[in-house]
PDB file of C-alpha atoms in Angstrom:
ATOM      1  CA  UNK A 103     -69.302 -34.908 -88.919  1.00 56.00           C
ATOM      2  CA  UNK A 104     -66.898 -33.286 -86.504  1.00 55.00           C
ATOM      3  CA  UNK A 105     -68.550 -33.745 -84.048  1.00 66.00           C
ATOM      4  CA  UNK A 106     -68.562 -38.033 -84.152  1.00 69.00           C
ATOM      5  CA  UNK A 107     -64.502 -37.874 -84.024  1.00 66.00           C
ATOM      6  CA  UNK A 108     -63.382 -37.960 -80.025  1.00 67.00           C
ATOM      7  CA  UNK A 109     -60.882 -35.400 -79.145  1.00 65.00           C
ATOM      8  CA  UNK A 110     -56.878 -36.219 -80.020  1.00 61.00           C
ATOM      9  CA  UNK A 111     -56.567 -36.628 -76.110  1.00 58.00           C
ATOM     10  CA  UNK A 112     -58.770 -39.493 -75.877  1.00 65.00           C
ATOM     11  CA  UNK A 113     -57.346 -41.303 -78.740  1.00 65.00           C
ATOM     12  CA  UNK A 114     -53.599 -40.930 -78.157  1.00 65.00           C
ATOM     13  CA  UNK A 115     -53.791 -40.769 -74.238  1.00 67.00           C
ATOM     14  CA  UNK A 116     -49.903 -39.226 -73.986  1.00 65.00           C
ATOM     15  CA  UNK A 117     -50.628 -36.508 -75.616  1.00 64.00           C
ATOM     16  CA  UNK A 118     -51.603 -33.882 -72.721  1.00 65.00           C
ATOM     17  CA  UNK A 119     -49.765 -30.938 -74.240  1.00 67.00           C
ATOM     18  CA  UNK A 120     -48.995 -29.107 -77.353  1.00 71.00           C
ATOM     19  CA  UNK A 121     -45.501 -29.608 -78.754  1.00 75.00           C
ATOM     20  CA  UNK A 122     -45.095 -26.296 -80.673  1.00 80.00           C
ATOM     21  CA  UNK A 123     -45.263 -23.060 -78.369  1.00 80.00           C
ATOM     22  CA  UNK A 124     -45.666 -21.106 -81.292  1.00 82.00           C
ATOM     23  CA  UNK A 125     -48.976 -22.291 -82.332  1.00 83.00           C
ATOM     24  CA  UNK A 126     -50.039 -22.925 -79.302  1.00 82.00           C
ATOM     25  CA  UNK A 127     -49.782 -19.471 -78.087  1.00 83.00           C
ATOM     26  CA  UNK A 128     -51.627 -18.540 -81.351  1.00 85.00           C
ATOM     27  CA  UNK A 129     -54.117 -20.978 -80.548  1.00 83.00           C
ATOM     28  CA  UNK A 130     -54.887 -19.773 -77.266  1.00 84.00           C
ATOM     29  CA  UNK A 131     -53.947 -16.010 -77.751  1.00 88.00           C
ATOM     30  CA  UNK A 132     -55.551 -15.568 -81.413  1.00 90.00           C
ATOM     31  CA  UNK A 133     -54.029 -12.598 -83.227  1.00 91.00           C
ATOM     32  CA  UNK A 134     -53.220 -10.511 -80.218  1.00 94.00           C
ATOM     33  CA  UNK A 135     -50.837 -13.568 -79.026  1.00 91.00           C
ATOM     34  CA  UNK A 136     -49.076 -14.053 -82.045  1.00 90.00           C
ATOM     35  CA  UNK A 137     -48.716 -10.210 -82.567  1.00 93.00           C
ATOM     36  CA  UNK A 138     -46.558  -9.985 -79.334  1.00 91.00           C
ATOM     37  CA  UNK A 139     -44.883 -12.722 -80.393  1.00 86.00           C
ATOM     38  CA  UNK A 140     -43.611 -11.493 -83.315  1.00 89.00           C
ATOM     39  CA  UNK A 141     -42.785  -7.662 -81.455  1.00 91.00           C
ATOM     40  CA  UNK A 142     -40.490 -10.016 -79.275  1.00 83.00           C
ATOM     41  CA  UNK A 143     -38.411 -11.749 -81.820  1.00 82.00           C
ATOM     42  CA  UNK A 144     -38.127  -8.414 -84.346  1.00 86.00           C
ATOM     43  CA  UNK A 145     -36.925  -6.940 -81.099  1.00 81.00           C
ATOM     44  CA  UNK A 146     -34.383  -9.459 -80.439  1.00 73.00           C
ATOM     45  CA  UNK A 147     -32.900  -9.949 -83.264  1.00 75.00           C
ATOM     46  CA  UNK A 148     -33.189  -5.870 -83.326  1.00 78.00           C
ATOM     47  CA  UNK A 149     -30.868  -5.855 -80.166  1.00 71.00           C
ATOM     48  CA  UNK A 150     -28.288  -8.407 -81.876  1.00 69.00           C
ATOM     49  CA  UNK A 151     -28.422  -6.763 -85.326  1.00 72.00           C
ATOM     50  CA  UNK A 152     -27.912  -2.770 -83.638  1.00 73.00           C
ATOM     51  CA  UNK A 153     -24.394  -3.702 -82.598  1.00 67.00           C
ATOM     52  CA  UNK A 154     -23.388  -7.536 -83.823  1.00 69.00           C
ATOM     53  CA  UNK A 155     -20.477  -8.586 -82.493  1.00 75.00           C
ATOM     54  CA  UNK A 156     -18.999 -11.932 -80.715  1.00 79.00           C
ATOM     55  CA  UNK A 157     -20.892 -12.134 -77.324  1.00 77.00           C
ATOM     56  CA  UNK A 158     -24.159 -11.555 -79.292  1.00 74.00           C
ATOM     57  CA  UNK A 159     -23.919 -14.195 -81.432  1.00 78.00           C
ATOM     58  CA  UNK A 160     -22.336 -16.288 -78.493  1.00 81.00           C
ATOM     59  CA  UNK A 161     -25.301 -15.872 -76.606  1.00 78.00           C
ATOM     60  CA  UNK A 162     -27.621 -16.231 -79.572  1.00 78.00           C
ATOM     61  CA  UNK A 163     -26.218 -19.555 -79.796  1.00 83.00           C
ATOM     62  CA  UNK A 164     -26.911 -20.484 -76.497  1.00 83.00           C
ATOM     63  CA  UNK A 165     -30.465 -19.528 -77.326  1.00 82.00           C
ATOM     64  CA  UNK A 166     -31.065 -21.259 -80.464  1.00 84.00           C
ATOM     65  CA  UNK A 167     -31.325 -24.981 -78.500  1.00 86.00           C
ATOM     66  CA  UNK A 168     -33.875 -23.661 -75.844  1.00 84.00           C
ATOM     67  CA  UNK A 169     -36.144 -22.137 -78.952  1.00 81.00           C
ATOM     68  CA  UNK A 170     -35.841 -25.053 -80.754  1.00 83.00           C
ATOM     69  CA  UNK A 171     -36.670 -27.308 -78.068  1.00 82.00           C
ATOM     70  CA  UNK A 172     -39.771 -25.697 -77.431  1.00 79.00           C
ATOM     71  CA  UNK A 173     -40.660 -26.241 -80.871  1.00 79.00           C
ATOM     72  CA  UNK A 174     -40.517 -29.531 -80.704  1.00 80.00           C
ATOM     73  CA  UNK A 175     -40.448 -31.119 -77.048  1.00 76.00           C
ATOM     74  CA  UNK A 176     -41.662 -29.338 -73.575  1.00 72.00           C
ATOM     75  CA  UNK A 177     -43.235 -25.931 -74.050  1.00 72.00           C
ATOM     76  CA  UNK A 178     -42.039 -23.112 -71.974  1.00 72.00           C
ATOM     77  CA  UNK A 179     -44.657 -22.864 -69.621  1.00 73.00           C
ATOM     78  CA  UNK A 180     -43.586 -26.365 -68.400  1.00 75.00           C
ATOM     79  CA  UNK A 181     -40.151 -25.320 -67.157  1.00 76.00           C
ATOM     80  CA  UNK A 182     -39.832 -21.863 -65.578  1.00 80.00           C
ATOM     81  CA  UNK A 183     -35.880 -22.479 -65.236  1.00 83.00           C
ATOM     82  CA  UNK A 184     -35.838 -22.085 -69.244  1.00 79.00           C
ATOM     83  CA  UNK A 185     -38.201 -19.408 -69.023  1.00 79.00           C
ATOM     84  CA  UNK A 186     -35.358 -17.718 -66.836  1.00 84.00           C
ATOM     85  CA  UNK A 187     -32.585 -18.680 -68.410  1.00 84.00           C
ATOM     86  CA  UNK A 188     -33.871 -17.136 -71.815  1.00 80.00           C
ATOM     87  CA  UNK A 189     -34.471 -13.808 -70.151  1.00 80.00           C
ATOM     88  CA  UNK A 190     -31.533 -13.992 -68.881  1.00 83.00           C
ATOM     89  CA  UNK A 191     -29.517 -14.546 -72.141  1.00 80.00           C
ATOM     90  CA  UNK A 192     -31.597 -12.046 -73.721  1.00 76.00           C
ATOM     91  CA  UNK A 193     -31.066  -9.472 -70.953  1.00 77.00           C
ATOM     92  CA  UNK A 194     -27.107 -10.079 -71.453  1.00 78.00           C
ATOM     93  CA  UNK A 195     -27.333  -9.545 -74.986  1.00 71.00           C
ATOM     94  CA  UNK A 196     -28.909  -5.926 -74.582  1.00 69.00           C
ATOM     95  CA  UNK A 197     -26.918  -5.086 -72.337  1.00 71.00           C
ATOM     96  CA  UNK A 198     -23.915  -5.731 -74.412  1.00 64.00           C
ATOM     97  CA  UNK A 199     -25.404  -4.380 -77.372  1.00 55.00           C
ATOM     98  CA  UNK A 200     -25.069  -0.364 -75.295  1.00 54.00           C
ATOM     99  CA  UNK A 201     -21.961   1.041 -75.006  1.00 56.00           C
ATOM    100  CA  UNK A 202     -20.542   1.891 -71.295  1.00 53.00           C
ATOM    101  CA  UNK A 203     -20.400   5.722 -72.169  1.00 58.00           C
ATOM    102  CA  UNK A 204     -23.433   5.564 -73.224  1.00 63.00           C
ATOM    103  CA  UNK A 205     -25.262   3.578 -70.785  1.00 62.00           C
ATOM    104  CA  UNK A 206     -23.369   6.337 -68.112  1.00 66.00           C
ATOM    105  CA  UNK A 207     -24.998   9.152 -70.536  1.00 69.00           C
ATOM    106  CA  UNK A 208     -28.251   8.114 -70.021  1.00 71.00           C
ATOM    107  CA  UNK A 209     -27.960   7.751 -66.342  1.00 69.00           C
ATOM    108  CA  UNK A 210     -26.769  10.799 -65.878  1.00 64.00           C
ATOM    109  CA  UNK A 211     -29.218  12.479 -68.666  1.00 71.00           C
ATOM    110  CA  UNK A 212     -32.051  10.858 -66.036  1.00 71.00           C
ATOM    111  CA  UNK A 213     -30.348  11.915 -62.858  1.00 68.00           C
ATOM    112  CA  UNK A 214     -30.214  15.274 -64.099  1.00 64.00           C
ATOM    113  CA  UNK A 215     -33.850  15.757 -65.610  1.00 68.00           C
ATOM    114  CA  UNK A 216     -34.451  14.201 -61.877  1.00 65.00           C
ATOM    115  CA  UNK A 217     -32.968  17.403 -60.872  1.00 64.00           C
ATOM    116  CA  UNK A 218     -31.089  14.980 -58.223  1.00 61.00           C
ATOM    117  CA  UNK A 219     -27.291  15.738 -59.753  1.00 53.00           C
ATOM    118  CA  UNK A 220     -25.795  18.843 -60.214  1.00 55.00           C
ATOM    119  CA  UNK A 221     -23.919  19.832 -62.705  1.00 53.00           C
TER     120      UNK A 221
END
């Protein structure tokens, strides 16, 4: 029986993509797909919920109409400037989430188990 009904694509010919990059990627990717997905968002929200504050949420904002929009419109892997622009925002919001000192802690922590700074 499924096999007498023609593919979506022939019988709505606009449709040549999927309009949910969710379940596409879980489509495509299986469990595996969707796994990483979800280690990516728990991580992100991770970053903003460590150390919430004003830029986080700012940027979070400016995220929220990208995500949604490849929920319902273009996925990502149509636009690479979105693709950018998210990892861009999301870079910004880790790096706000670390404190100066201890962003300089670490570098020096790493310079020194380098054994290239002396104390």
């Amino acid at each position: 029986m499924a096999d007498s009904i023609p593919p979506l694509s022939r019988r709505v010919p606009g449709l040549t993509y999927p309009h949910n990059d969710l379940l596409f990627w879980w489509v495509e990717g299986g469990a595996v797909a969707l796994l990483g997905l979800l280690v990516l968002g728990v991580s992100g929200f991770w970053l903003l919920l460590r150390r919430p504050g004003v830029r986080q949420l700012a940027l979070l904002a400016c995220l929220m109409p990208i995500l949604l929009h490849t929920q319902l419109e273009y996925p990502l892997y149509q636009s690479p400037v979105h693709w950018l622009f998210v990892l861009i925002l999301v870079n910004l919001a880790g790096s706000l989430s670390v404190r100066r000192t201890d962003a300089t802690a670490r570098i020096h922590r790493a310079l020194h188990a380098a054994g290239t700074l002396r104390r």
